Coordinates of C-alpha atoms in Angstrom, one line a residue:
M23 CA 9.8 -27.9 -16.7
K24 CA 9.1 -26.8 -13.1
V25 CA 12.0 -24.3 -13.4
L26 CA 11.2 -23.1 -16.9
I27 CA 7.7 -21.8 -16.1
P28 CA 8.7 -19.5 -13.2
L29 CA 11.6 -18.3 -15.3
L30 CA 9.4 -17.5 -18.2
L31 CA 6.9 -15.7 -15.9
A32 CA 9.7 -13.6 -14.3
L33 CA 11.1 -12.6 -17.8
S34 CA 7.6 -11.6 -19.0
F35 CA 7.2 -9.2 -16.0
A36 CA 10.7 -7.8 -16.3
T37 CA 10.9 -4.1 -16.8
P38 CA 13.8 -2.3 -18.6
A39 CA 16.3 -0.7 -16.2
G40 CA 15.5 3.0 -15.6
A41 CA 11.8 2.5 -16.5
L42 CA 10.6 2.8 -12.9
E43 CA 11.1 5.8 -10.6
A44 CA 10.3 5.9 -6.9
I45 CA 7.8 8.6 -6.1
G46 CA 7.3 7.8 -2.4
E47 CA 7.6 5.2 0.3
I48 CA 5.6 3.3 2.8
R49 CA 7.3 2.0 6.0
A50 CA 5.9 -0.2 8.6
N51 CA 6.7 -2.3 11.7
L52 CA 4.8 -5.6 11.6
D53 CA 5.2 -7.4 14.9
G54 CA 8.8 -6.1 15.3
E55 CA 9.8 -6.6 11.7
E56 CA 10.8 -3.4 9.9
L57 CA 9.5 -3.4 6.3
N58 CA 9.9 -0.8 3.6
W59 CA 8.3 -0.4 0.2
K60 CA 8.6 2.1 -2.7
V61 CA 5.6 3.5 -4.6
L62 CA 6.8 3.5 -8.3
R63 CA 6.0 5.4 -11.4
Q64 CA 6.7 4.2 -15.0
D65 CA 8.3 6.3 -17.7
D66 CA 4.8 6.8 -19.2
G67 CA 3.7 8.6 -16.1
S68 CA 1.5 5.8 -14.7
A69 CA 2.0 5.1 -11.0
M70 CA 1.1 2.4 -8.5
V71 CA -1.7 4.8 -7.3
Q72 CA -5.3 4.9 -8.4
I73 CA -7.8 7.6 -7.5
T74 CA -11.4 6.9 -8.4
D75 CA -14.4 9.2 -7.9
I76 CA -17.7 7.3 -7.7
G77 CA -20.6 9.7 -6.9
P78 CA -20.1 11.0 -3.4
L79 CA -17.1 8.6 -2.7
T80 CA -13.5 9.0 -3.5
M81 CA -11.3 5.9 -3.4
I82 CA -7.5 6.0 -3.2
E83 CA -5.5 2.8 -3.8
L84 CA -1.8 2.7 -3.1
H85 CA 0.5 -0.2 -4.0
A86 CA 4.2 -0.5 -3.3
L87 CA 7.0 -3.0 -3.7
G88 CA 10.1 -3.6 -1.7
D89 CA 10.1 -6.1 1.3
G90 CA 7.4 -7.9 -0.5
S91 CA 4.3 -5.8 -1.3
I92 CA 1.8 -3.6 0.4
S93 CA -1.7 -2.4 -0.7
I94 CA -3.6 0.3 1.2
G95 CA -7.1 1.3 0.2
L96 CA -8.9 4.4 1.5
I97 CA -12.5 5.5 1.0
F98 CA -13.7 9.0 1.7
H99 CA -17.2 10.4 1.7
G100 CA -17.2 13.7 -0.1
K101 CA -14.0 15.5 -0.9
P102 CA -11.0 13.9 0.8
S103 CA -9.0 16.1 3.1
G104 CA -6.4 15.7 5.8
D105 CA -9.0 17.0 8.4
T106 CA -11.2 13.9 8.0
P107 CA -10.1 10.3 8.5
P108 CA -11.1 7.9 5.8
A109 CA -14.6 6.3 6.1
G110 CA -13.0 3.0 5.0
L111 CA -9.4 1.7 5.2
T112 CA -7.9 -1.7 4.3
I113 CA -4.3 -2.8 4.5
E114 CA -2.8 -5.9 3.0
I115 CA 0.9 -6.8 3.5
R116 CA 2.8 -9.7 1.8
P117 CA 6.3 -9.7 3.4
D118 CA 9.0 -11.6 1.6
R119 CA 11.6 -11.7 4.4
G120 CA 11.7 -12.3 8.1
A121 CA 9.6 -14.5 10.4
L122 CA 6.4 -13.3 8.8
A123 CA 7.3 -14.0 5.2
G124 CA 5.2 -16.2 3.0
A125 CA 1.8 -15.1 4.4
V126 CA -0.7 -12.5 3.4
W127 CA -1.5 -10.2 6.4
E128 CA -4.8 -8.3 6.0
S129 CA -7.1 -6.0 8.0
E130 CA -10.4 -7.6 8.6
D131 CA -12.3 -7.5 11.9
E132 CA -10.9 -4.4 13.5
S133 CA -10.8 -1.3 11.3
P134 CA -7.3 0.2 10.8
Q135 CA -6.7 3.7 12.0
M136 CA -5.1 6.6 10.1
S137 CA -4.0 10.1 11.0
I138 CA -3.4 12.2 7.9
D139 CA -0.8 15.0 8.0
L140 CA -1.2 16.0 4.3
L141 CA -3.7 14.9 1.6
D142 CA -3.7 17.0 -1.5
L143 CA -5.4 15.7 -4.7
E144 CA -5.2 19.0 -6.6
D145 CA -1.8 20.8 -6.5
E146 CA 0.9 18.9 -4.7
R147 CA -0.9 15.5 -5.2
R148 CA 0.6 14.0 -2.1
I149 CA -0.3 12.0 1.0
Q150 CA 1.6 11.9 4.3
A151 CA -0.1 9.8 7.0
N152 CA 0.5 7.4 9.9
F153 CA -1.5 4.2 10.2
S154 CA -2.0 1.4 12.7
A155 CA -3.9 -1.8 12.5
T156 CA -4.2 -5.4 13.7
L157 CA -3.6 -7.7 10.7
C158 CA -4.4 -11.3 10.5
R159 CA -3.1 -14.1 8.3
R160 CA -5.4 -14.9 5.4
D161 CA -4.8 -18.6 5.8
A162 CA -4.9 -18.6 9.6
P163 CA -7.3 -15.9 10.7
D164 CA -6.6 -16.5 14.5
D165 CA -3.0 -15.5 14.0
C166 CA -3.0 -11.7 14.2
R167 CA -0.2 -9.1 14.6
D168 CA 0.0 -5.4 15.1
V169 CA 1.3 -3.0 12.5
E170 CA 2.2 0.7 12.6
G171 CA 3.5 2.6 9.7
R172 CA 4.0 5.8 7.7
I173 CA 3.0 6.8 4.1
D174 CA 4.8 9.6 2.3
T175 CA 4.2 9.5 -1.4
S176 CA 3.2 11.5 -4.4
L177 CA -0.1 10.4 -5.8
G178 CA 1.2 10.6 -9.4
A179 CA 0.2 12.9 -12.3
G180 CA -3.1 14.8 -12.3
P181 CA -6.1 13.5 -14.1

């Protein structure tokens, strides 16, 4: 029974071959461990990217899979641009290989930093940026590691 439940869960999340397309990537070095993830889009056009406008704020959420998973959340005041760093930035990494696997590493106390080379929400719908942060284990907050990385991805189809 213990084997059957994970097997059924895995089968329920299975996606037909060819149904996912990589539209970008996120790379990072977490305490010396090189990790890579792909931002994916499904055949129906939906992507692992969400852009939400709430009043004067714009939120961009990126999710990617590969060496585990990564989630990056950005909050901008006013219209986002590459000239202005995000007002809020969160990073969460769940590596599935190497010495850091099995833990959730997240930004908490110290705010992550990001330098944006390209951010276009209208025409090209793309983000290219470098980020750095100190991430701590969710289950052991005193265990913190440095991460540096690069985002280069499409932001999916227009609204």
